[in-house]
GROMACS .gro file of C-alpha atoms in nm:
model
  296
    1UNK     CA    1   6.500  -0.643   2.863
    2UNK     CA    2   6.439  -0.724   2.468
    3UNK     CA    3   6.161  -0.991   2.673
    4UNK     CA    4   6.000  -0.712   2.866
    5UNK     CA    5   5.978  -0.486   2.552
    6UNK     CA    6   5.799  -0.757   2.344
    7UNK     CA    7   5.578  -0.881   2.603
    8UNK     CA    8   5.484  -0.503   2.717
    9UNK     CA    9   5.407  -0.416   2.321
   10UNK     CA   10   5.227  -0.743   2.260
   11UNK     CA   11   4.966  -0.655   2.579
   12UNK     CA   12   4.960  -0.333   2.422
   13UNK     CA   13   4.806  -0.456   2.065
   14UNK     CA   14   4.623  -0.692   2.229
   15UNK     CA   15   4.432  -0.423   2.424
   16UNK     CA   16   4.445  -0.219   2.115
   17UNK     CA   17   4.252  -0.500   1.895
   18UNK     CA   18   4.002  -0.534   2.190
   19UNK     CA   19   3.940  -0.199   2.182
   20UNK     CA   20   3.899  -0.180   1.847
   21UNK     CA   21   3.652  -0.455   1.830
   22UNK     CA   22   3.430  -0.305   2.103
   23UNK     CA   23   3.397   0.035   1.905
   24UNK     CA   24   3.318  -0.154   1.567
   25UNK     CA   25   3.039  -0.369   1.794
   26UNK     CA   26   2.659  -0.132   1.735
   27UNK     CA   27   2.556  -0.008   2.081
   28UNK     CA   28   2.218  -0.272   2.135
   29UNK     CA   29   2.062   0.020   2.307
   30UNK     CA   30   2.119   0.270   2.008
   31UNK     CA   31   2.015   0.008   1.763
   32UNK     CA   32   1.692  -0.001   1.912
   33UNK     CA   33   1.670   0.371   1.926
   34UNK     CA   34   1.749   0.421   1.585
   35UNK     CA   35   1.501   0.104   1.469
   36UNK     CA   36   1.208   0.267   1.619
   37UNK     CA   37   1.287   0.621   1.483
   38UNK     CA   38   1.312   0.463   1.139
   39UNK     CA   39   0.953   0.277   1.236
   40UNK     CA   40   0.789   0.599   1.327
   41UNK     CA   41   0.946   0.804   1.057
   42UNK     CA   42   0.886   0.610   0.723
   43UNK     CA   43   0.491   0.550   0.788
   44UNK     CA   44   0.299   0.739   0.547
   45UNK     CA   45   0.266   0.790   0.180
   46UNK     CA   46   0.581   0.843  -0.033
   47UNK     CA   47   0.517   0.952  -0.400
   48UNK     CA   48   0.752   0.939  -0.670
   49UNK     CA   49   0.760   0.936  -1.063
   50UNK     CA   50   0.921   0.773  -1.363
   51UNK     CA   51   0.986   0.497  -1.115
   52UNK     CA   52   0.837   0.176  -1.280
   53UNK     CA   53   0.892  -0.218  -1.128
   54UNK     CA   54   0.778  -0.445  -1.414
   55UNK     CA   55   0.631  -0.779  -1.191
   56UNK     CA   56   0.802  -1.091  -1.288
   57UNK     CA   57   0.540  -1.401  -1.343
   58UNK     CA   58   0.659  -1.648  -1.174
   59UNK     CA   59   0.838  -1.465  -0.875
   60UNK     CA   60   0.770  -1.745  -0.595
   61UNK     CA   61   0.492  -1.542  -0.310
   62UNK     CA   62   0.513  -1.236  -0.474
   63UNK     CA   63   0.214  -1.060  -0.410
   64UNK     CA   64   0.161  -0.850  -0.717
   65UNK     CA   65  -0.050  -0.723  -0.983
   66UNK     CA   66  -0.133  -0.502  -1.249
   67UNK     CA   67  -0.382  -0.232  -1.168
   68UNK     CA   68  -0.719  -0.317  -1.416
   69UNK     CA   69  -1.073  -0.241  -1.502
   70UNK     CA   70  -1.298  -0.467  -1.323
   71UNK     CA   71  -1.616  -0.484  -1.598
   72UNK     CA   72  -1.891  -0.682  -1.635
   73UNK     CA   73  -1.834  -1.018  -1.801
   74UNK     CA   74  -1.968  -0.995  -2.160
   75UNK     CA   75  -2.292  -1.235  -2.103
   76UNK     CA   76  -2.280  -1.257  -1.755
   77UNK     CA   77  -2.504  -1.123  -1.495
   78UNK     CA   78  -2.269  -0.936  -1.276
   79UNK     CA   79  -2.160  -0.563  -1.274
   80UNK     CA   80  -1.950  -0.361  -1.055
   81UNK     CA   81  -1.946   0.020  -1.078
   82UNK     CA   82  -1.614   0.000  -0.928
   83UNK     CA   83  -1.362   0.018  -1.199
   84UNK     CA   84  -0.978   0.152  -1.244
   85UNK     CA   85  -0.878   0.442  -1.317
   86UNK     CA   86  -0.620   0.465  -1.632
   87UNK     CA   87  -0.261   0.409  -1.599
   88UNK     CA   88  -0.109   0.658  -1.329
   89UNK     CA   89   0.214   0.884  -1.441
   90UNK     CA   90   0.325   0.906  -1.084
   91UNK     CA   91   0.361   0.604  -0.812
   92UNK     CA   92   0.426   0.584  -0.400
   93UNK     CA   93   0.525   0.357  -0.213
   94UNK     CA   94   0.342   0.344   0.162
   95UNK     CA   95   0.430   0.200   0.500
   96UNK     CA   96   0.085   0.129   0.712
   97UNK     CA   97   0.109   0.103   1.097
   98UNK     CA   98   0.009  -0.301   1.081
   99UNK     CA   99   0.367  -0.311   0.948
  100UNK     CA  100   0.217  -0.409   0.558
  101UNK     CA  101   0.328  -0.173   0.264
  102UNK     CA  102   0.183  -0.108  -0.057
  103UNK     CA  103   0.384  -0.018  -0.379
  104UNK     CA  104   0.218   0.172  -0.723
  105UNK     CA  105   0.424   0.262  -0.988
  106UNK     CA  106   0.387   0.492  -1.291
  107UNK     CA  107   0.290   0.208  -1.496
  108UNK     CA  108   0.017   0.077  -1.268
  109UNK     CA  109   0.240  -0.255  -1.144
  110UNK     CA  110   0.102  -0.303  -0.765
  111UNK     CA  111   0.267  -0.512  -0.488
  112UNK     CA  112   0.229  -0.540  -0.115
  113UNK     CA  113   0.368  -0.744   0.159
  114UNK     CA  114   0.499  -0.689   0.534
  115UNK     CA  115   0.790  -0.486   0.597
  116UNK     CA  116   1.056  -0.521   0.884
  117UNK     CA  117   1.292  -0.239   1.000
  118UNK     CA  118   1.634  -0.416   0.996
  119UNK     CA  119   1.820  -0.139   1.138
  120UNK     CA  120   1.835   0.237   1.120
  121UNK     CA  121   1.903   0.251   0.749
  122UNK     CA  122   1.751  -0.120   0.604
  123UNK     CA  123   1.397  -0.191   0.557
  124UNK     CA  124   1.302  -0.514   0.431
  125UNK     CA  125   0.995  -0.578   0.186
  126UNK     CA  126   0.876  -0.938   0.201
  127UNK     CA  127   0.846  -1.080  -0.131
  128UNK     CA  128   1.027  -0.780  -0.301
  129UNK     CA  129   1.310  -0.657  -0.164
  130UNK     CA  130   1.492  -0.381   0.047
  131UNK     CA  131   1.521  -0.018   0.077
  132UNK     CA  132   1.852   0.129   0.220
  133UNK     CA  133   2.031   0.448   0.225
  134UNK     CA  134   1.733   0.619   0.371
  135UNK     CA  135   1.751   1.026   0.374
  136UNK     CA  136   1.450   1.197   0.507
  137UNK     CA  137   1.489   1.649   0.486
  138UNK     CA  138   1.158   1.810   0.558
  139UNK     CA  139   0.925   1.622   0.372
  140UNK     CA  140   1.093   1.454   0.156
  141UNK     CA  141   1.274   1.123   0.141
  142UNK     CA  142   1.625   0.948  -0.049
  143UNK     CA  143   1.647   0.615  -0.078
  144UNK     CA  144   1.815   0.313  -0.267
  145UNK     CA  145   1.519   0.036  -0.386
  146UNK     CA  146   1.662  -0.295  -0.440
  147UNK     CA  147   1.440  -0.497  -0.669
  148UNK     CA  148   1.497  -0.867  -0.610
  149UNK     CA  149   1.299  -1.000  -0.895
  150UNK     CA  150   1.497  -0.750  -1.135
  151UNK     CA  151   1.793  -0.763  -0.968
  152UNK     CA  152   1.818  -0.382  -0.990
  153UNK     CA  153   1.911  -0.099  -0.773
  154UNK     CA  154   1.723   0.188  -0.805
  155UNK     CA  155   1.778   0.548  -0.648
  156UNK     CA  156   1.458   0.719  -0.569
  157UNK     CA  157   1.338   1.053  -0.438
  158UNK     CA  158   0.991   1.087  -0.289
  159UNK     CA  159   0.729   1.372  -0.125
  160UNK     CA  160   0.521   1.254   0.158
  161UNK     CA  161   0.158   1.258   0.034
  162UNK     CA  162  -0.067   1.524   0.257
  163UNK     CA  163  -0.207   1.313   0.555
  164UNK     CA  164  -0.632   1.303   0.603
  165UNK     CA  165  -0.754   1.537   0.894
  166UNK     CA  166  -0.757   1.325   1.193
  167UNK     CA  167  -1.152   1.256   1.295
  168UNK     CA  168  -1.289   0.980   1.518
  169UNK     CA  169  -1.432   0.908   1.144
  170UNK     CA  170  -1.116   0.854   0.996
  171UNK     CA  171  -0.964   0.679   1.237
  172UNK     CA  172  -1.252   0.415   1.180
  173UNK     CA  173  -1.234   0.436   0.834
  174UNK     CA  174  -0.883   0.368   0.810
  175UNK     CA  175  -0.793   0.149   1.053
  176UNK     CA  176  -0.867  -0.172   0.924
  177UNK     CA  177  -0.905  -0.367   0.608
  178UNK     CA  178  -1.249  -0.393   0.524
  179UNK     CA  179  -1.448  -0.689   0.357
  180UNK     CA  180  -1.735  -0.666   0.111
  181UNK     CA  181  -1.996  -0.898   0.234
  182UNK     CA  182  -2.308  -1.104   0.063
  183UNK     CA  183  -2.558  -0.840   0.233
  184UNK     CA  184  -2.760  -0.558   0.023
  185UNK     CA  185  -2.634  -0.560  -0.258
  186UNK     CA  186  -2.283  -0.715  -0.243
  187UNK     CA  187  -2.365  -1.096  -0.327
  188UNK     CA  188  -2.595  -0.972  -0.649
  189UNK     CA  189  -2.303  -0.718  -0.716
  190UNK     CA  190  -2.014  -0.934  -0.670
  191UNK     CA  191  -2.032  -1.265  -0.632
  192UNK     CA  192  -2.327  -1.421  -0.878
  193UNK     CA  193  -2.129  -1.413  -1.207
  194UNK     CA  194  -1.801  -1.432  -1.334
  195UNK     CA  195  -1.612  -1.084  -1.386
  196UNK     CA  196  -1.423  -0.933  -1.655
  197UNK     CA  197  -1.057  -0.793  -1.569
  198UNK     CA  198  -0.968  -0.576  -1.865
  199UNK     CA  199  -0.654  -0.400  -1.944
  200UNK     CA  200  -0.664  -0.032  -1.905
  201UNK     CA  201  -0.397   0.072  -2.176
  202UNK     CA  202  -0.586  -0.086  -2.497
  203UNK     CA  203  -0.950  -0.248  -2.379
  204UNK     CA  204  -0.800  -0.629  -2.418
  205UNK     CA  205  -0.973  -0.885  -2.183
  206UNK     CA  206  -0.682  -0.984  -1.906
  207UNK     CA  207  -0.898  -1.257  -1.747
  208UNK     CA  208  -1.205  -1.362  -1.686
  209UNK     CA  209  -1.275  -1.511  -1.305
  210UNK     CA  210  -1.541  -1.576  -1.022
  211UNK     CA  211  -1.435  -1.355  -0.729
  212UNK     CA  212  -1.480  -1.462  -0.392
  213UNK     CA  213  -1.348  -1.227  -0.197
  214UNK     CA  214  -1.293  -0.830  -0.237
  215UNK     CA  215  -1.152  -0.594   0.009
  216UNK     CA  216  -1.131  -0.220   0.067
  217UNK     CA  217  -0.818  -0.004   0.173
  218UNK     CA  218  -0.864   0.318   0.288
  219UNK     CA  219  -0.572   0.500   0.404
  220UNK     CA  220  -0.487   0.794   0.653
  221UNK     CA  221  -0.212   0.937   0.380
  222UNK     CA  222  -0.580   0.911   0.114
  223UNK     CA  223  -0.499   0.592  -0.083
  224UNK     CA  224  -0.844   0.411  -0.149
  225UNK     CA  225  -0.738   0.075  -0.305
  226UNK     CA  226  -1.009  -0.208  -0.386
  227UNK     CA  227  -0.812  -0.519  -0.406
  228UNK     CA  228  -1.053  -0.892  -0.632
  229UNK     CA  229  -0.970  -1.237  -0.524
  230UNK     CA  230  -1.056  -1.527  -0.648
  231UNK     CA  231  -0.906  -1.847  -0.406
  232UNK     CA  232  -0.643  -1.603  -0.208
  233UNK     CA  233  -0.502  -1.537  -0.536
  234UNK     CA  234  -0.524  -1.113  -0.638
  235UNK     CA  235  -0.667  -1.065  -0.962
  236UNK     CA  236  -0.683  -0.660  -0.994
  237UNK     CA  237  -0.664  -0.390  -0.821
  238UNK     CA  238  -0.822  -0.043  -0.846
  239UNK     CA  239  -0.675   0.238  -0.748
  240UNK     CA  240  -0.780   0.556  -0.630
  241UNK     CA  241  -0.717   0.891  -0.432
  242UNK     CA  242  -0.941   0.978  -0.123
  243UNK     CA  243  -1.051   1.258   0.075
  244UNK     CA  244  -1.377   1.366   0.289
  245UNK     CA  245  -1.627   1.573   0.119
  246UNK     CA  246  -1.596   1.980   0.206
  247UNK     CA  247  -1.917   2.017   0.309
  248UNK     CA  248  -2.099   1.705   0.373
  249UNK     CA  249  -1.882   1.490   0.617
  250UNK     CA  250  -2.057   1.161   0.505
  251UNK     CA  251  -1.940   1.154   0.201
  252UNK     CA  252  -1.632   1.012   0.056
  253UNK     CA  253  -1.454   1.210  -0.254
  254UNK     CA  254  -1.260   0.965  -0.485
  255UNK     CA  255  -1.067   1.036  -0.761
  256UNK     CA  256  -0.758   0.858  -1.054
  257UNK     CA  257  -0.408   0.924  -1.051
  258UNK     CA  258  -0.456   1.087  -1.383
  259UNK     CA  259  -0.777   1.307  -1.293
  260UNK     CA  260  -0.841   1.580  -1.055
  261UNK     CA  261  -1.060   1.570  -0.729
  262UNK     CA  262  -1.460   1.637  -0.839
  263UNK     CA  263  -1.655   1.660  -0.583
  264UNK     CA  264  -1.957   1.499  -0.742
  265UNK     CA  265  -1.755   1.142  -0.796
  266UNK     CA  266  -1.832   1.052  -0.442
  267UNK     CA  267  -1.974   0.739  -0.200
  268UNK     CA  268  -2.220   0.757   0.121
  269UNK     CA  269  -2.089   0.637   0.409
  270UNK     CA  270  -2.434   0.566   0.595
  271UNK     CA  271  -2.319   0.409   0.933
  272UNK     CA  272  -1.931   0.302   1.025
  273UNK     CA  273  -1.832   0.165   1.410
  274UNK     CA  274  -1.557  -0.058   1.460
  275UNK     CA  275  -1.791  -0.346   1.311
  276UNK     CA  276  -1.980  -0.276   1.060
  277UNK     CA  277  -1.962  -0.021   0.717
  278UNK     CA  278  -2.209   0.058   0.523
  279UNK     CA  279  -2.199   0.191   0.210
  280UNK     CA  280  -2.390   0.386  -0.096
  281UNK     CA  281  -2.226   0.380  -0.444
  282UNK     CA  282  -2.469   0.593  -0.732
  283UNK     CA  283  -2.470   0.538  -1.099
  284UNK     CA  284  -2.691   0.728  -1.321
  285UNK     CA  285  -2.839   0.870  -0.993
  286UNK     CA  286  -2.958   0.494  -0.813
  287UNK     CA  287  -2.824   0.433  -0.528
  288UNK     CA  288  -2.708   0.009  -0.456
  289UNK     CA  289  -2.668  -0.060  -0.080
  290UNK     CA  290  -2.339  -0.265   0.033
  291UNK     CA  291  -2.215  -0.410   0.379
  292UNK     CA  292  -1.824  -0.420   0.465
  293UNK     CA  293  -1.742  -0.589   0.767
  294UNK     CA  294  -1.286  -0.622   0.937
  295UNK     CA  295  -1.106  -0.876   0.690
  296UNK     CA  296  -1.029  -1.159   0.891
   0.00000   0.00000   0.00000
């Protein structure tokens, strides 16, 4: 009987620890649910402040820079019009639809990478970290930042930035990365002398550098970003707000973190298809034609 008993309550936590090991087992069906709510629910714009990420020289891949005035090079032929705005007191971080997501924090520190959606609650940020504990109520969003290169955990609340009316314009604009090119004015602008990358908090000279490559970011949430390369490698960025003019839909309102929108601190978009932008930029009232063509 004793034999019956033992065998009949041995079965019985055998089934048990099955059991038990089938509820603790994710549902593959509800992991993918919850993945691509995550996916469609964290693109967009998420601002934040007193949240700073100091970059770490040396951080193997890390794709990250300070935020600096791009000047003329004392001597040097070449000028840009395009320079940084001063240090911002707020930051965001932003999740694009091409899966890449850009980082600013209140002390102008920049990175960007590709993201992956681990699970429901885990995002990973190539080349920075992770972001877990994810909260979203309204618009608003909860999270835990975990900062490889600092080793730090940081919890941080964010508002989701106001989105860009939705125009066939828009779409175009911000659908792609664009590339400055050698046409108009871009190879006398940019790429004929060396270029002066100067700290914005007290005027000192960061670097001086050739730049061979400079791209434009315009996105649906209104970040305008203008990112200098020199052999792959980002020198600077400049960083701006965006939105469409209120009265003259070809033209393009840009303003700094620290300032507030003017209307008359604006760019010409004169033609943009799914090829091709062109692009006025005025100083002192002259206008200087450039080309932007889809990064490669």
């Amino acid at each position: 009987m004793r034999k019956i008993i033992y065998a009949m309550t041995l079965m019985a936590l055998m089934i048990l620890a099955s059991c038990s090991k089938k509820d603790a087992q994710p549902d593959p069906a509800e992991s993918g649910e919850a993945i691509t709510k995550l996916q469609k629910d964290i693109l967009g714009k998420w601002v934040f402040t007193n949240t700073v990420f100091p970059k770490t020289s040396g951080t193997n891949g890390q794709a990250s820079t300070s935020v600096g005035n791009v000047l003329q090079s004392k001597g040097k032929l070449a000028t840009t019009s395009n320079t940084a705005n001063v240090i911002a007191k707020t930051g965001f971080i932003e999740f694009l639809k091409n899966n890449t997501y850009l980082i600013y924090d209140a002390e102008g520190n920049y990175f960007t990478g590709t993201f992956n959606v681990r699970d429901g609650q885990t995002i990973d940020l190539a080349e920075f970290g992770t972001i877990n504990e994810i909260k979203f109520t309204q618009e608003k969003i909860d999270f835990i930042a975990n900062y490889t290169a600092q080793n730090k955990k940081l919890i941080i609340s964010a508002n989701r930035a106001v989105s860009i009316p939705l125009t066939d314009k828009t779409t175009l604009l911000t659908g792609k990365i664009w590339s400055v090119t050698g046409e108009e004015k871009g190879q006398e602008t940019f790429f004929n002398a060396p270029i002066d990358i100067q700290n914005p908090k007290d005027g000192s000279i960061l670097m001086t550098s050739w730049v061979d490559k400079i791209t434009f970011l315009f996105s649906s949430s209104g970040t305008y970003s203008i990112h200098f390369y020199y052999k792959n490698k980002l020198l600077a960025v400049n960083m701006f707000n965006w939105k469409w003019h209120s009265t003259d839909a070809n033209k393009l309102v840009y303003w700094g973190y620290s300032e507030t929108v003017d209307e008359d601190q604006f760019e010409v978009i004169r033609e943009i298809t799914k090829d091709v932008l062109r692009w006025s930029n005025f100083d002192d009232g002259k206008e200087a034609k450039y080309v932007m063509r889809p990064a490669q």
